[in-house]
Coordinates of N, CA and C in Angstrom, one line a residue:
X225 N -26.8 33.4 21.7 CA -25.5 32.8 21.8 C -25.5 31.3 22.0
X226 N -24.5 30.6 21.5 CA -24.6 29.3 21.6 C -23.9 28.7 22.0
X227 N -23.6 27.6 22.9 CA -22.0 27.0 23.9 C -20.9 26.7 22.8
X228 N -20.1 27.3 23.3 CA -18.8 27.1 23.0 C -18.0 25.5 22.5
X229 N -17.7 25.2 21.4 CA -17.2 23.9 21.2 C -15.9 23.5 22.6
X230 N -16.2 22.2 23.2 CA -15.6 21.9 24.1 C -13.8 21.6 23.2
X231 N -12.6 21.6 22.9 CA -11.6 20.9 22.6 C -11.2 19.8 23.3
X232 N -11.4 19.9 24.2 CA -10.4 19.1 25.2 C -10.5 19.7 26.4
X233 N -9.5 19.0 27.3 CA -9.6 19.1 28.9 C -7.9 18.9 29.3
X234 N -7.8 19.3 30.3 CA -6.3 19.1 30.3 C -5.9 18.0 30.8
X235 N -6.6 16.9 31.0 CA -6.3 16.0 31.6 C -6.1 14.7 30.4
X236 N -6.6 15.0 29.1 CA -6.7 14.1 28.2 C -6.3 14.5 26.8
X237 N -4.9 14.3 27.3 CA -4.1 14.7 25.7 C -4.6 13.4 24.7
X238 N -5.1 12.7 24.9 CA -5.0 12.2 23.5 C -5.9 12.2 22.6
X239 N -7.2 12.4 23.7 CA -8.1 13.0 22.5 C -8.2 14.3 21.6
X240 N -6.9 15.1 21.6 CA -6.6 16.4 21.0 C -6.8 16.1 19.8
X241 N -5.8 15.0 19.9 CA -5.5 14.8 17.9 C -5.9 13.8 17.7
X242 N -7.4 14.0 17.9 CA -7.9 12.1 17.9 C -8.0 12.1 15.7
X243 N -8.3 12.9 15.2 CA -8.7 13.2 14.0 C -7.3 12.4 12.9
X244 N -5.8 13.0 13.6 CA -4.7 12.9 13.4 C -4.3 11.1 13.5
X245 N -4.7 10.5 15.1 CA -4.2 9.1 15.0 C -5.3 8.5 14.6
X246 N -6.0 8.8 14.0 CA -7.0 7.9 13.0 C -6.7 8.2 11.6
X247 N -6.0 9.2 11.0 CA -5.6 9.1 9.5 C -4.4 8.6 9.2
X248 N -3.6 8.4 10.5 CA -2.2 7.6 10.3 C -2.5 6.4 10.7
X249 N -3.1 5.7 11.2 CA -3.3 4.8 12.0 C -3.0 3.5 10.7
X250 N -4.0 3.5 9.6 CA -4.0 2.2 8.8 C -3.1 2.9 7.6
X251 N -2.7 3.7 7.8 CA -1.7 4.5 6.7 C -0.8 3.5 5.7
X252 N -0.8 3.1 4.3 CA -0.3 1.9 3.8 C 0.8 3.1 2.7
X253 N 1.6 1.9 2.0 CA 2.7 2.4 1.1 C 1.5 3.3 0.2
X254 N 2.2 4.3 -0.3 CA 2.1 5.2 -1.2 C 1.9 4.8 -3.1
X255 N 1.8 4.7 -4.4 CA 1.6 4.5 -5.3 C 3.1 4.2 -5.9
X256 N 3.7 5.5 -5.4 CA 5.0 5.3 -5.9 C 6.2 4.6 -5.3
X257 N 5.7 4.5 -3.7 CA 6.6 3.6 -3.4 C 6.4 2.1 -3.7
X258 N 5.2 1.7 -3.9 CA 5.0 0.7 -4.7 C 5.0 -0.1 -6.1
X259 N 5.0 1.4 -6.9 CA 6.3 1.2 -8.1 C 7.6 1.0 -7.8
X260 N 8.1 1.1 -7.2 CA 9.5 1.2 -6.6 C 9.7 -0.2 -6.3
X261 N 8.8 -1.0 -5.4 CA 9.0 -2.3 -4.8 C 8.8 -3.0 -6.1
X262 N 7.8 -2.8 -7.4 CA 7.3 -3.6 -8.3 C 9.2 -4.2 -9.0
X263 N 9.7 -3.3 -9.1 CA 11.1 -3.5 -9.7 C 11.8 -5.2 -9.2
X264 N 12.1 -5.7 -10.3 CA 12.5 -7.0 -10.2 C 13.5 -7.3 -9.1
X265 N 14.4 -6.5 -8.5 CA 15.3 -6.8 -7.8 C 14.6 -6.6 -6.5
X266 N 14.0 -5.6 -6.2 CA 13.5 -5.3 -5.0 C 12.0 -6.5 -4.4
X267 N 11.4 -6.9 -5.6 CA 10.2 -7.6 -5.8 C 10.6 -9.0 -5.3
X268 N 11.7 -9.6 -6.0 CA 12.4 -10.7 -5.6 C 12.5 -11.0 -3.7
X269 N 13.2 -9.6 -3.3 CA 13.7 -9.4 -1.7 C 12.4 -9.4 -1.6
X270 N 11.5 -8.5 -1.5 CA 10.4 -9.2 -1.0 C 9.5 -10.0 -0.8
X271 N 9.6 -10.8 -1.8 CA 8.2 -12.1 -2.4 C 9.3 -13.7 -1.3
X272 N 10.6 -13.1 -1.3 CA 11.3 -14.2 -0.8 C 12.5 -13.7 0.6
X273 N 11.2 -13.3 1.7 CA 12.1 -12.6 2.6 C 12.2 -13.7 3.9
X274 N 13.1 -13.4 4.7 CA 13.9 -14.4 5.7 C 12.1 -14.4 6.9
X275 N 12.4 -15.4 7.7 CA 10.8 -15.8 8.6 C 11.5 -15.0 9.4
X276 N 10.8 -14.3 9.7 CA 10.5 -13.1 11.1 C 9.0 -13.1 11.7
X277 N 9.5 -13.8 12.9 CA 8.0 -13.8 13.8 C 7.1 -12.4 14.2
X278 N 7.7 -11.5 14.5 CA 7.1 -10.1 14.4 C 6.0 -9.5 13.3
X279 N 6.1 -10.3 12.3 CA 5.3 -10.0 11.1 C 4.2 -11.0 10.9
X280 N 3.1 -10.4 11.0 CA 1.9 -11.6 10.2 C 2.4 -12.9 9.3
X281 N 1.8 -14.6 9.9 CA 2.3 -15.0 8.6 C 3.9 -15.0 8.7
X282 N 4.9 -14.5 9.6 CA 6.3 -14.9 9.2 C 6.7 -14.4 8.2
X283 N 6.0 -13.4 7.6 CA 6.5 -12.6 6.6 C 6.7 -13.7 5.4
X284 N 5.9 -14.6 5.8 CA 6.2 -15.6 4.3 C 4.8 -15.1 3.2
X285 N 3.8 -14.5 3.4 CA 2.7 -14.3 1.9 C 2.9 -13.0 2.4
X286 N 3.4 -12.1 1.3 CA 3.3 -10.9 1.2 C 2.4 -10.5 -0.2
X287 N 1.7 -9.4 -0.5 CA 0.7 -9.3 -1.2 C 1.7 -7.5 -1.8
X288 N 2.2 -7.9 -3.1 CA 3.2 -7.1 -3.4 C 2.8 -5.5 -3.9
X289 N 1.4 -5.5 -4.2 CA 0.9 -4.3 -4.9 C 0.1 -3.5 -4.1
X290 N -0.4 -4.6 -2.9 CA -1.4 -3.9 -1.6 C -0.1 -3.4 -0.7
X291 N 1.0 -4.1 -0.6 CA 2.0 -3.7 0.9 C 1.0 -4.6 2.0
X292 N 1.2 -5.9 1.7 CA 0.1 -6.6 2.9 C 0.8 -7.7 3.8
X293 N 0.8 -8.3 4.5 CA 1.2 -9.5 4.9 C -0.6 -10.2 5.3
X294 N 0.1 -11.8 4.9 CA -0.9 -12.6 5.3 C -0.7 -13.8 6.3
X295 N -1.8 -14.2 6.5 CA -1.8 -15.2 7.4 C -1.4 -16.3 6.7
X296 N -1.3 -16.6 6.1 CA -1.6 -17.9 5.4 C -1.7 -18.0 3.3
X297 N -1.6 -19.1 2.7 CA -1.6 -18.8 1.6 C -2.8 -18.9 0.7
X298 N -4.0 -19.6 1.6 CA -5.2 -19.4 1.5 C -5.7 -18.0 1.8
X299 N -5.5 -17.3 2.2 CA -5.7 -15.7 2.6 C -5.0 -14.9 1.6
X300 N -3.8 -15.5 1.1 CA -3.7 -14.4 0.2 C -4.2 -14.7 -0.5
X301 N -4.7 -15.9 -1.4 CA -5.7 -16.2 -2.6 C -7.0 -15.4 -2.9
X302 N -7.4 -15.7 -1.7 CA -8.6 -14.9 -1.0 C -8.8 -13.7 -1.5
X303 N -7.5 -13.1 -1.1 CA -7.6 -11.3 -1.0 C -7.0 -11.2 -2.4
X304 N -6.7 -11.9 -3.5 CA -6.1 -11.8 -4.6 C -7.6 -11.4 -5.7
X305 N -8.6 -11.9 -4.8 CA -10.0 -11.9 -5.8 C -10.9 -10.5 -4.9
X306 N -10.4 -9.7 -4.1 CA -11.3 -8.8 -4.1 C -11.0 -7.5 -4.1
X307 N -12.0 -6.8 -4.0 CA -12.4 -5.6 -5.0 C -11.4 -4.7 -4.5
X308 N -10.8 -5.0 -3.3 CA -9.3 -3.8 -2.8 C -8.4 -4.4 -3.6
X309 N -7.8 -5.3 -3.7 CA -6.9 -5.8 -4.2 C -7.4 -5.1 -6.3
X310 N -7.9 -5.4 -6.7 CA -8.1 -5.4 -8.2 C -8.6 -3.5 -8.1
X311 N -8.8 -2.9 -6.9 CA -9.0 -1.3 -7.4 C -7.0 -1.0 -7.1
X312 N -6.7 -1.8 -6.2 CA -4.7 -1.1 -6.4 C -4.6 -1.6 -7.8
X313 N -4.5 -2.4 -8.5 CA -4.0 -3.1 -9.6 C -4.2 -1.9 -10.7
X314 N -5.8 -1.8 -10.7 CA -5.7 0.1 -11.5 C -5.2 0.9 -11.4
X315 N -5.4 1.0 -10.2 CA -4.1 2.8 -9.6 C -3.4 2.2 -10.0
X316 N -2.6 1.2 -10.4 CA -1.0 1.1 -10.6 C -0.8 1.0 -11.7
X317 N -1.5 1.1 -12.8 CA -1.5 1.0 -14.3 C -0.9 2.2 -14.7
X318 N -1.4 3.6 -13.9 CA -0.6 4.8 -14.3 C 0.8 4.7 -14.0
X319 N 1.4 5.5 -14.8 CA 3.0 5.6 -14.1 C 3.1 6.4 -13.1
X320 N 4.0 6.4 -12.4 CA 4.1 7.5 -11.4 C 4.9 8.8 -11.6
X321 N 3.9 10.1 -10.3 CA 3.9 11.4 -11.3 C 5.7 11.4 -11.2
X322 N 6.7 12.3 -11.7 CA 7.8 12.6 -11.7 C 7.9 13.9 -11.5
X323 N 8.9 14.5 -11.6 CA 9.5 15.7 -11.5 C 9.7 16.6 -13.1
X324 N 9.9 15.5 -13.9 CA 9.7 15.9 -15.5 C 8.7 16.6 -15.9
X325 N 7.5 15.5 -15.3 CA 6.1 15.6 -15.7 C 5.7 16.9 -15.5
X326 N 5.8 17.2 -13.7 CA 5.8 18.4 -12.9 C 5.8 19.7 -14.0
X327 N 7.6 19.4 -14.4 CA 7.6 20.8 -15.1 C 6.9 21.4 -16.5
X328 N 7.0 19.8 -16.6 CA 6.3 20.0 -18.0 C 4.6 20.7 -17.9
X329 N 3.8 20.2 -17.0 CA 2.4 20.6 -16.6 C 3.1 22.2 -15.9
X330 N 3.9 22.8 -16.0 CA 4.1 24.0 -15.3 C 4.8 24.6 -16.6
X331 N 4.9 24.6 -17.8 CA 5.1 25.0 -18.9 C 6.6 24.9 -19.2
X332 N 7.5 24.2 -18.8 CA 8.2 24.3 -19.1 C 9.0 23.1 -20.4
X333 N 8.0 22.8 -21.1 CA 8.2 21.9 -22.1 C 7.0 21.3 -22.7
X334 N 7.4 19.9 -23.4 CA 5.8 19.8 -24.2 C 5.5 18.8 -23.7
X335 N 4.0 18.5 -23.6 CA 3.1 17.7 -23.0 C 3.4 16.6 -23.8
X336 N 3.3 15.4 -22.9 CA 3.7 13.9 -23.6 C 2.6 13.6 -22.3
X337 N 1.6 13.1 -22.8 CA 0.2 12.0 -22.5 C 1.1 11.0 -21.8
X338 N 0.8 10.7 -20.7 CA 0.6 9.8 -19.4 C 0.9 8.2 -19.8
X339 N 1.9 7.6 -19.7 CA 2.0 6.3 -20.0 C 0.9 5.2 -19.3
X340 N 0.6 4.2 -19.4 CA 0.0 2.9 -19.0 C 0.9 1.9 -18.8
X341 N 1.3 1.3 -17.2 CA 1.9 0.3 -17.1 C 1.4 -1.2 -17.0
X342 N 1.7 -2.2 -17.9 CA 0.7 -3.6 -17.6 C 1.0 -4.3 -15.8
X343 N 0.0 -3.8 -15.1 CA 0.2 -4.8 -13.6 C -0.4 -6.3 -14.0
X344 N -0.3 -7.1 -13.4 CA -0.6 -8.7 -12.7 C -0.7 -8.4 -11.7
X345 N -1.4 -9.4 -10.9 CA -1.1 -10.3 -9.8 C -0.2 -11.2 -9.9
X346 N 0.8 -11.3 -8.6 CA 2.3 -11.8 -8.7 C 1.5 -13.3 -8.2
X347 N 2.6 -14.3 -9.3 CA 2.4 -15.7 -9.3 C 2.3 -15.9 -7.8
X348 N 2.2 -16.8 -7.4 CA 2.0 -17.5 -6.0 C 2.9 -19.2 -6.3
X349 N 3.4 -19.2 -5.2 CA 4.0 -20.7 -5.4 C 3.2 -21.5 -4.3
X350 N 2.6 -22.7 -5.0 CA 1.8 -23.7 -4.2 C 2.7 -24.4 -3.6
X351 N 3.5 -25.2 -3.7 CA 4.5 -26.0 -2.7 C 4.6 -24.7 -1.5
X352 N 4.3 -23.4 -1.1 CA 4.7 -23.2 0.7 C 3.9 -23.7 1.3
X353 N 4.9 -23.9 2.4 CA 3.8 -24.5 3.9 C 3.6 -23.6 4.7

């Protein structure tokens, strides 16, 4: 017979779901909600949002495809050239799945092949301070 795995103790709830606040913890926007932001209207509100001290940076360098805030505009150049930044820019080439698609992969119509969307990296304006 071998000991019993310990769970916990009643004195320390938080290590219960320690598993749980480490997979939420750095939890970032989703694929499609980031199609969603890419949209010109919404892209704009973001790339040009009001200074809020609460936010990294003043909310003034946002990094539109990661969902990032920066410190500075040398930091987001920075993070414009690495390998996180350029593996989202692939994931975002696919379109995002739909509900169409869904039924279609569940037989209820005919298969139409997966579109490719062209991403960039969003211009950067040199004149911020």
């Amino acid at each position: 017979m071998g000991k019993s795995k310990q769970t916990g103790n009643h004195k320390s709830d938080k290590k219960k779901n320690i598993a749980k606040t480490w997979k939420t913890k750095r939890r970032t926007k989703d694929l499609d909600q980031i199609h969603c932001d890419m949209k010109p209207t919404n892209a704009a509100k973001l790339l040009k949002q009001e200074v809020d001290y609460d936010v990294t940076g003043s909310a003034q360098h946002y990094c539109l495809h990661c969902a990032r805030y920066f410190v500075d505009l040398k930091t987001m150049k920075e993070h414009f050239r690495t390998k996180v930044h350029k593996k989202r820019l692939r994931q975002l080439r696919d379109e995002p799945y739909t509900q169409a698609e869904a039924e279609r992969a569940a037989g209820m119509g005919s298969y139409v092949p997966a579109k490719t969307v062209e991403v960039q990296t969003q211009p950067v304006e040199e004149d911020m301070d």
